[in-house]
């Protein structure tokens, strides 16, 4: 996304390069390189700052309701910045690519990239599996 939006021309690092960067930054031990350990939202934030010089903001949310309550703030982010929002913590782990926010009612809908989804491109399947995974409780 950052390359497509011309934020950078740097090459996309390999999985091993990402692991080595986290070790070099002191976030992980050397045994992390080559492992299948999870790289979460906090690590992604650190990597974006280190590799691309892109600062990001952490927003604490523990449920879909918490996320809905931040509707105005999220809409403002997409209006002014446009960058994807990585959500992590608790049972949540996904990326918000956009929002539709109704300022009058406070209603919000999310366009979500769920890294846990596996399956075909059938909308009914995608929506039902998303409800079972990390996006449960979040309107889409």
XYZ file of C-alpha atoms in Angstrom, residues 34-84:
51
model
C 13.357 -18.181 10.909
C 10.588 -18.893 13.412
C 6.842 -18.869 12.807
C 6.120 -16.605 15.780
C 3.406 -13.976 15.412
C 4.263 -10.440 14.321
C 1.531 -8.225 15.758
C 0.258 -4.675 15.342
C 2.804 -3.219 17.766
C 5.677 -4.800 15.834
C 4.155 -3.580 12.563
C 4.106 -0.045 13.954
C 7.751 -0.305 14.994
C 8.737 -1.666 11.577
C 6.915 1.076 9.659
C 8.699 3.699 11.736
C 12.120 2.036 11.422
C 11.995 0.971 7.765
C 9.886 3.702 6.178
C 10.038 6.535 8.692
C 6.238 6.416 8.906
C 4.931 7.256 12.352
C 1.651 5.813 13.476
C -0.785 6.079 16.311
C -1.916 3.338 18.658
C -5.624 3.283 19.439
C -6.676 0.957 22.253
C -9.838 -0.992 21.517
C -10.907 -4.211 23.184
C -14.218 -4.851 21.439
C -16.302 -3.998 18.415
C -18.276 -1.528 20.539
C -15.078 0.313 21.489
C -14.269 0.612 17.802
C -17.747 1.882 16.944
C -17.410 4.552 19.640
C -14.369 5.908 17.781
C -16.335 6.405 14.543
C -15.832 10.164 14.211
C -12.086 9.840 14.929
C -11.705 7.025 12.383
C -13.646 8.911 9.707
C -11.436 11.972 10.273
C -8.338 9.806 9.881
C -9.487 8.498 6.505
C -10.514 11.995 5.376
C -7.139 13.525 6.270
C -4.573 10.685 6.106
C -6.158 7.819 4.199
C -3.717 5.239 5.495
C -4.900 1.783 6.614
